[in-house]
Amino acid sequence: MPFTAKSGKFSASINTLTVGTGDKAITLGGENVLPFYTFDAPIENAPKVGIEITDGGMAEEPECVQKYYEGCETVADMAKKAATFEGVDFLSLRLEGGDPNGENKPTEELIQIVKDVAAVVDLPLVICGCKNVEKDAELLSKAAEALDGKNAVMLAAKEENYKTVGAAAGLAYKQVVGAESADDINLAKQLNVLMTQLGVDAKAIVMNVGTAAAGYGFEYVVSTMDRIKAAALSQGDATLQMPIITPVASETWGVKEAVASEEDMPEWGPAEERGIDMEVETAVADLASGANAVILKHPESVATVSKLIKALV
C-alpha cells in the first residue's frame, strides 16, 4: 500500500515584517509551516543573521573577536567592518553602557553613537538597550527619533516600559517595536495585546521571547517557542503571529564555557572554539525552535549559521 504523506502546511501564517530600507532591507516571517519544514511548503523568507557590537567598542569585545576589528578606533569603524563579514544580514547595536548600575553613560552620548553608526552602514539596524527598564525607555525612545525613516528595530519594550517605547518607536516614528518577555507564552501574548491596544500595528512588532545559552535552562526556551509557533499556526492566534528575533550573543558570551581561559580549563580545549561552538549551538537551537532571526557576535559564528540556513531553506 503506497504511503501518502500528509502536508503540515497551516492555513494561518506568521506576519511578514520588513526591517530597514532600500536594497539591504530584510523580510522576516511569512511562513505557514514549522521551522525548516520546506517539504510541507516553501519558506520564502529564510531566517536572518545579525551581528552585534556595543557602545563599548573594542574594549568590550571578547579577545578572540577583537582581532576581526583590528584598526577600528570607533564604534562606527566597527560597524563598517562588521557589515563586510560573510553572512551578515543586519547590524545590532547594544547600548549596554547606559546601565545606571554600570557605566551610566549619558543618553546624549549613546544616541550620538547610534547616529554615527547609522551614517556609515546601510544594513538594517536593531538597537538594543542596557536591560534597565527605566533607562531603556529613554534610550530607545531617543534612538527611534534619531533613526527616523530607517525602519529600525527598537529591542526591546517590556511590560514595565512598553507605553513609552511603543509610543515613540511604534507610533511617533514608525519603527519596528520589539516586545520582550521572559520564556512564557502567556507573558508574550499579554505584552503583544498591550502593545496593540496602545495603537502599535501588530505587523510592526517582533517578539524577543527570551533565550539562554544552550545547557542553561534552554528547555524553557524551546518549550516557549514551540508553544508560541503552535498557537500562531495551528490555532491561528493572531496575538502570537509576530516574528521572533533572538539575541544570542549577549547570552552565550557570558557563560563559563565561552569565557574560561585555556590556562584555567585546559581540558576544555581552545577558548575561541568553545565560544564559537556555544554561540552556534544556541543559535541553531533557537532557529529550529522558531526564531526568525538571531543576533550573534563572532564573525565565524555568523558565517556558519548563515551557511546552515542557506542549506536548509
PDB file of C-alpha atoms in Angstrom, residues 17-221:
ATOM      1  CA  LEU A  17       7.627  42.246   8.502  1.00  0.00           C
ATOM      2  CA  THR A  18      10.299  44.349   6.787  1.00  0.00           C
ATOM      3  CA  VAL A  19      13.275  45.831   8.637  1.00  0.00           C
ATOM      4  CA  GLY A  20      15.472  48.506   7.086  1.00  0.00           C
ATOM      5  CA  THR A  21      15.083  50.331   3.802  1.00  0.00           C
ATOM      6  CA  GLY A  22      16.396  50.096   0.271  1.00  0.00           C
ATOM      7  CA  ASP A  23      18.260  47.189  -1.275  1.00  0.00           C
ATOM      8  CA  LYS A  24      19.573  45.906   2.073  1.00  0.00           C
ATOM      9  CA  ALA A  25      16.155  45.677   3.756  1.00  0.00           C
ATOM     10  CA  ILE A  26      15.285  42.246   5.150  1.00  0.00           C
ATOM     11  CA  THR A  27      11.924  40.497   5.452  1.00  0.00           C
ATOM     12  CA  LEU A  28      11.058  38.318   8.433  1.00  0.00           C
ATOM     13  CA  GLY A  29       8.215  35.861   8.824  1.00  0.00           C
ATOM     14  CA  GLY A  30       5.533  34.924   6.329  1.00  0.00           C
ATOM     15  CA  GLU A  31       5.883  31.166   6.789  1.00  0.00           C
ATOM     16  CA  ASN A  32       2.926  28.841   7.300  1.00  0.00           C
ATOM     17  CA  VAL A  33       4.930  25.754   8.262  1.00  0.00           C
ATOM     18  CA  LEU A  34       7.064  24.778  11.237  1.00  0.00           C
ATOM     19  CA  PRO A  35      10.751  25.826  11.226  1.00  0.00           C
ATOM     20  CA  PHE A  36      12.640  24.452   8.197  1.00  0.00           C
ATOM     21  CA  TYR A  37       9.682  22.247   7.120  1.00  0.00           C
ATOM     22  CA  THR A  38      10.279  23.129   3.479  1.00  0.00           C
ATOM     23  CA  PHE A  39       8.958  19.697   2.457  1.00  0.00           C
ATOM     24  CA  ASP A  40       5.483  20.898   3.510  1.00  0.00           C
ATOM     25  CA  ALA A  41       5.586  24.325   1.847  1.00  0.00           C
ATOM     26  CA  PRO A  42       8.225  26.774   0.611  1.00  0.00           C
ATOM     27  CA  ILE A  43       9.689  29.207   3.140  1.00  0.00           C
ATOM     28  CA  GLU A  44      10.022  32.411   1.157  1.00  0.00           C
ATOM     29  CA  ASN A  45      11.762  34.429   3.856  1.00  0.00           C
ATOM     30  CA  ALA A  46      14.652  32.471   5.309  1.00  0.00           C
ATOM     31  CA  PRO A  47      15.746  33.276   8.869  1.00  0.00           C
ATOM     32  CA  LYS A  48      18.214  36.156   9.095  1.00  0.00           C
ATOM     33  CA  VAL A  49      21.509  36.532  10.966  1.00  0.00           C
ATOM     34  CA  GLY A  50      22.668  39.736  12.617  1.00  0.00           C
ATOM     35  CA  ILE A  51      25.985  40.710  14.164  1.00  0.00           C
ATOM     36  CA  GLU A  52      26.250  42.575  17.454  1.00  0.00           C
ATOM     37  CA  ILE A  53      28.558  45.385  18.507  1.00  0.00           C
ATOM     38  CA  THR A  54      28.249  47.558  21.598  1.00  0.00           C
ATOM     39  CA  ASP A  55      28.815  51.175  22.564  1.00  0.00           C
ATOM     40  CA  GLY A  56      31.871  49.965  24.495  1.00  0.00           C
ATOM     41  CA  GLY A  57      33.764  49.399  21.260  1.00  0.00           C
ATOM     42  CA  MET A  58      36.784  47.141  21.036  1.00  0.00           C
ATOM     43  CA  ALA A  59      37.423  47.124  24.790  1.00  0.00           C
ATOM     44  CA  GLU A  60      34.168  45.297  25.472  1.00  0.00           C
ATOM     45  CA  GLU A  61      34.624  42.565  22.869  1.00  0.00           C
ATOM     46  CA  PRO A  62      35.995  39.097  23.714  1.00  0.00           C
ATOM     47  CA  GLU A  63      39.699  38.859  22.908  1.00  0.00           C
ATOM     48  CA  CYS A  64      39.037  36.322  20.159  1.00  0.00           C
ATOM     49  CA  VAL A  65      36.641  38.762  18.474  1.00  0.00           C
ATOM     50  CA  GLN A  66      38.848  41.847  18.731  1.00  0.00           C
ATOM     51  CA  LYS A  67      41.248  40.597  16.058  1.00  0.00           C
ATOM     52  CA  TYR A  68      38.488  40.845  13.451  1.00  0.00           C
ATOM     53  CA  TYR A  69      38.178  44.569  14.136  1.00  0.00           C
ATOM     54  CA  GLU A  70      41.880  45.376  14.042  1.00  0.00           C
ATOM     55  CA  GLY A  71      42.446  49.021  13.155  1.00  0.00           C
ATOM     56  CA  CYS A  72      38.976  50.159  14.229  1.00  0.00           C
ATOM     57  CA  GLU A  73      39.116  53.168  16.527  1.00  0.00           C
ATOM     58  CA  THR A  74      35.439  53.980  16.968  1.00  0.00           C
ATOM     59  CA  VAL A  75      32.155  52.122  17.221  1.00  0.00           C
ATOM     60  CA  ALA A  76      31.282  53.470  13.776  1.00  0.00           C
ATOM     61  CA  ASP A  77      34.511  51.959  12.423  1.00  0.00           C
ATOM     62  CA  MET A  78      33.489  48.615  13.915  1.00  0.00           C
ATOM     63  CA  ALA A  79      30.052  48.915  12.335  1.00  0.00           C
ATOM     64  CA  LYS A  80      31.576  49.444   8.901  1.00  0.00           C
ATOM     65  CA  LYS A  81      33.818  46.430   9.389  1.00  0.00           C
ATOM     66  CA  ALA A  82      31.017  44.239  10.749  1.00  0.00           C
ATOM     67  CA  ALA A  83      28.901  44.987   7.686  1.00  0.00           C
ATOM     68  CA  THR A  84      31.551  43.322   5.495  1.00  0.00           C
ATOM     69  CA  PHE A  85      31.610  39.948   7.263  1.00  0.00           C
ATOM     70  CA  GLU A  86      30.211  36.915   5.481  1.00  0.00           C
ATOM     71  CA  GLY A  87      26.585  36.130   6.189  1.00  0.00           C
ATOM     72  CA  VAL A  88      25.627  39.376   7.950  1.00  0.00           C
ATOM     73  CA  ASP A  89      22.033  40.414   7.183  1.00  0.00           C
ATOM     74  CA  PHE A  90      21.660  43.183   9.761  1.00  0.00           C
ATOM     75  CA  LEU A  91      23.582  45.053  12.452  1.00  0.00           C
ATOM     76  CA  SER A  92      22.676  45.107  16.139  1.00  0.00           C
ATOM     77  CA  LEU A  93      23.986  47.880  18.406  1.00  0.00           C
ATOM     78  CA  ARG A  94      23.677  47.207  22.136  1.00  0.00           C
ATOM     79  CA  LEU A  95      23.775  50.307  24.342  1.00  0.00           C
ATOM     80  CA  GLU A  96      24.883  48.482  27.458  1.00  0.00           C
ATOM     81  CA  GLY A  97      26.946  51.429  28.689  1.00  0.00           C
ATOM     82  CA  GLY A  98      23.739  53.209  29.606  1.00  0.00           C
ATOM     83  CA  ASP A  99      23.072  50.935  32.583  1.00  0.00           C
ATOM     84  CA  PRO A 100      22.726  53.131  35.712  1.00  0.00           C
ATOM     85  CA  ASN A 101      24.263  50.288  37.707  1.00  0.00           C
ATOM     86  CA  GLY A 102      27.236  50.165  35.335  1.00  0.00           C
ATOM     87  CA  GLU A 103      28.937  52.971  33.414  1.00  0.00           C
ATOM     88  CA  ASN A 104      25.752  55.061  33.362  1.00  0.00           C
ATOM     89  CA  LYS A 105      26.731  56.876  30.166  1.00  0.00           C
ATOM     90  CA  PRO A 106      24.631  59.924  29.298  1.00  0.00           C
ATOM     91  CA  THR A 107      21.796  59.323  26.861  1.00  0.00           C
ATOM     92  CA  GLU A 108      23.130  62.042  24.537  1.00  0.00           C
ATOM     93  CA  GLU A 109      26.492  60.264  24.231  1.00  0.00           C
ATOM     94  CA  LEU A 110      24.864  56.950  23.357  1.00  0.00           C
ATOM     95  CA  ILE A 111      22.445  58.459  20.847  1.00  0.00           C
ATOM     96  CA  GLN A 112      25.363  60.131  19.093  1.00  0.00           C
ATOM     97  CA  ILE A 113      26.898  56.677  18.675  1.00  0.00           C
ATOM     98  CA  VAL A 114      23.610  55.471  17.185  1.00  0.00           C
ATOM     99  CA  LYS A 115      23.686  58.354  14.707  1.00  0.00           C
ATOM    100  CA  ASP A 116      27.355  57.724  13.853  1.00  0.00           C
ATOM    101  CA  VAL A 117      26.679  54.045  13.147  1.00  0.00           C
ATOM    102  CA  ALA A 118      23.606  54.801  11.035  1.00  0.00           C
ATOM    103  CA  ALA A 119      25.645  57.250   8.960  1.00  0.00           C
ATOM    104  CA  VAL A 120      28.232  54.684   7.859  1.00  0.00           C
ATOM    105  CA  VAL A 121      26.220  51.493   7.220  1.00  0.00           C
ATOM    106  CA  ASP A 122      23.227  50.745   5.016  1.00  0.00           C
ATOM    107  CA  LEU A 123      22.295  47.497   6.743  1.00  0.00           C
ATOM    108  CA  PRO A 124      19.042  47.233   8.702  1.00  0.00           C
ATOM    109  CA  LEU A 125      19.602  48.252  12.327  1.00  0.00           C
ATOM    110  CA  VAL A 126      18.500  46.700  15.599  1.00  0.00           C
ATOM    111  CA  ILE A 127      19.026  48.873  18.669  1.00  0.00           C
ATOM    112  CA  CYS A 128      19.192  47.032  21.989  1.00  0.00           C
ATOM    113  CA  GLY A 129      19.074  48.748  25.351  1.00  0.00           C
ATOM    114  CA  CYS A 130      21.025  48.212  28.568  1.00  0.00           C
ATOM    115  CA  LYS A 131      18.473  45.924  30.285  1.00  0.00           C
ATOM    116  CA  ASN A 132      17.425  48.640  32.743  1.00  0.00           C
ATOM    117  CA  VAL A 133      13.750  49.307  32.021  1.00  0.00           C
ATOM    118  CA  GLU A 134      13.749  52.968  33.013  1.00  0.00           C
ATOM    119  CA  LYS A 135      16.913  53.866  31.109  1.00  0.00           C
ATOM    120  CA  ASP A 136      15.833  51.776  28.125  1.00  0.00           C
ATOM    121  CA  ALA A 137      12.570  53.692  27.912  1.00  0.00           C
ATOM    122  CA  GLU A 138      14.618  56.853  27.441  1.00  0.00           C
ATOM    123  CA  LEU A 139      17.311  55.343  25.236  1.00  0.00           C
ATOM    124  CA  LEU A 140      15.006  53.534  22.825  1.00  0.00           C
ATOM    125  CA  SER A 141      12.672  56.493  22.515  1.00  0.00           C
ATOM    126  CA  LYS A 142      15.568  58.789  21.625  1.00  0.00           C
ATOM    127  CA  ALA A 143      17.052  56.164  19.293  1.00  0.00           C
ATOM    128  CA  ALA A 144      13.722  55.865  17.476  1.00  0.00           C
ATOM    129  CA  GLU A 145      13.774  59.616  16.908  1.00  0.00           C
ATOM    130  CA  ALA A 146      17.421  59.618  15.778  1.00  0.00           C
ATOM    131  CA  LEU A 147      16.710  56.854  13.249  1.00  0.00           C
ATOM    132  CA  ASP A 148      13.536  58.376  11.850  1.00  0.00           C
ATOM    133  CA  GLY A 149      12.940  56.902   8.391  1.00  0.00           C
ATOM    134  CA  LYS A 150      15.331  53.956   8.899  1.00  0.00           C
ATOM    135  CA  ASN A 151      12.632  51.388   9.771  1.00  0.00           C
ATOM    136  CA  ALA A 152      14.864  50.034  12.548  1.00  0.00           C
ATOM    137  CA  VAL A 153      14.023  47.649  15.382  1.00  0.00           C
ATOM    138  CA  MET A 154      13.915  49.010  18.930  1.00  0.00           C
ATOM    139  CA  LEU A 155      14.645  45.926  21.038  1.00  0.00           C
ATOM    140  CA  ALA A 156      13.018  45.749  23.368  1.00  0.00           C
ATOM    141  CA  ALA A 157       9.906  47.069  25.059  1.00  0.00           C
ATOM    142  CA  LYS A 158       8.926  45.298  28.266  1.00  0.00           C
ATOM    143  CA  GLU A 159       5.737  45.306  30.296  1.00  0.00           C
ATOM    144  CA  GLU A 160       7.250  47.984  32.568  1.00  0.00           C
ATOM    145  CA  ASN A 161       8.119  50.446  29.769  1.00  0.00           C
ATOM    146  CA  TYR A 162       6.087  49.418  26.704  1.00  0.00           C
ATOM    147  CA  LYS A 163       3.954  52.572  26.782  1.00  0.00           C
ATOM    148  CA  THR A 164       6.969  54.861  26.438  1.00  0.00           C
ATOM    149  CA  VAL A 165       8.867  52.726  23.921  1.00  0.00           C
ATOM    150  CA  GLY A 166       5.761  51.767  21.973  1.00  0.00           C
ATOM    151  CA  ALA A 167       4.502  55.336  21.722  1.00  0.00           C
ATOM    152  CA  ALA A 168       7.832  56.696  20.492  1.00  0.00           C
ATOM    153  CA  ALA A 169       9.051  53.840  18.314  1.00  0.00           C
ATOM    154  CA  GLY A 170       5.797  52.381  17.060  1.00  0.00           C
ATOM    155  CA  LEU A 171       3.548  55.422  16.853  1.00  0.00           C
ATOM    156  CA  ALA A 172       5.579  58.616  16.570  1.00  0.00           C
ATOM    157  CA  TYR A 173       8.468  57.369  14.378  1.00  0.00           C
ATOM    158  CA  LYS A 174       7.018  54.204  12.781  1.00  0.00           C
ATOM    159  CA  GLN A 175       9.922  51.964  13.728  1.00  0.00           C
ATOM    160  CA  VAL A 176       9.629  48.228  14.433  1.00  0.00           C
ATOM    161  CA  VAL A 177       8.972  47.550  18.115  1.00  0.00           C
ATOM    162  CA  GLY A 178      10.498  44.566  19.879  1.00  0.00           C
ATOM    163  CA  ALA A 179       8.294  43.041  22.602  1.00  0.00           C
ATOM    164  CA  GLU A 180      10.449  41.324  25.220  1.00  0.00           C
ATOM    165  CA  SER A 181       9.111  38.736  27.647  1.00  0.00           C
ATOM    166  CA  ALA A 182      10.716  36.003  29.713  1.00  0.00           C
ATOM    167  CA  ASP A 183      10.201  32.451  28.434  1.00  0.00           C
ATOM    168  CA  ASP A 184       6.438  32.339  28.971  1.00  0.00           C
ATOM    169  CA  ILE A 185       3.779  32.154  26.248  1.00  0.00           C
ATOM    170  CA  ASN A 186       1.209  33.959  28.383  1.00  0.00           C
ATOM    171  CA  LEU A 187       3.561  36.858  29.103  1.00  0.00           C
ATOM    172  CA  ALA A 188       4.448  37.108  25.418  1.00  0.00           C
ATOM    173  CA  LYS A 189       0.791  37.158  24.425  1.00  0.00           C
ATOM    174  CA  GLN A 190      -0.130  39.677  27.106  1.00  0.00           C
ATOM    175  CA  LEU A 191       2.575  42.116  26.019  1.00  0.00           C
ATOM    176  CA  ASN A 192       1.529  41.862  22.373  1.00  0.00           C
ATOM    177  CA  VAL A 193      -2.071  42.598  23.360  1.00  0.00           C
ATOM    178  CA  LEU A 194      -0.992  45.609  25.421  1.00  0.00           C
ATOM    179  CA  MET A 195       1.102  46.952  22.561  1.00  0.00           C
ATOM    180  CA  THR A 196      -1.695  46.664  20.028  1.00  0.00           C
ATOM    181  CA  GLN A 197      -4.155  48.236  22.463  1.00  0.00           C
ATOM    182  CA  LEU A 198      -1.728  51.138  22.694  1.00  0.00           C
ATOM    183  CA  GLY A 199      -2.087  51.523  18.946  1.00  0.00           C
ATOM    184  CA  VAL A 200       1.085  49.829  17.677  1.00  0.00           C
ATOM    185  CA  ASP A 201       0.426  47.905  14.457  1.00  0.00           C
ATOM    186  CA  ALA A 202       0.618  44.158  15.107  1.00  0.00           C
ATOM    187  CA  LYS A 203       2.578  43.832  11.863  1.00  0.00           C
ATOM    188  CA  ALA A 204       5.225  46.240  13.185  1.00  0.00           C
ATOM    189  CA  ILE A 205       6.044  44.083  16.214  1.00  0.00           C
ATOM    190  CA  VAL A 206       8.744  41.448  16.624  1.00  0.00           C
ATOM    191  CA  MET A 207       8.987  39.280  19.706  1.00  0.00           C
ATOM    192  CA  ASN A 208      12.009  38.552  21.862  1.00  0.00           C
ATOM    193  CA  VAL A 209      10.535  35.774  23.950  1.00  0.00           C
ATOM    194  CA  GLY A 210      13.770  35.088  25.822  1.00  0.00           C
ATOM    195  CA  THR A 211      16.708  32.775  25.392  1.00  0.00           C
ATOM    196  CA  ALA A 212      19.602  31.274  27.299  1.00  0.00           C
ATOM    197  CA  ALA A 213      22.885  29.683  26.385  1.00  0.00           C
ATOM    198  CA  ALA A 214      22.482  26.034  25.403  1.00  0.00           C
ATOM    199  CA  GLY A 215      22.578  23.929  28.550  1.00  0.00           C
ATOM    200  CA  TYR A 216      21.462  26.775  30.817  1.00  0.00           C
ATOM    201  CA  GLY A 217      17.754  26.132  31.229  1.00  0.00           C
ATOM    202  CA  PHE A 218      17.375  26.078  27.469  1.00  0.00           C
ATOM    203  CA  GLU A 219      14.452  23.662  27.676  1.00  0.00           C
ATOM    204  CA  TYR A 220      12.288  26.592  28.802  1.00  0.00           C
ATOM    205  CA  VAL A 221      13.245  28.482  25.646  1.00  0.00           C
TER     206      VAL A 221
END
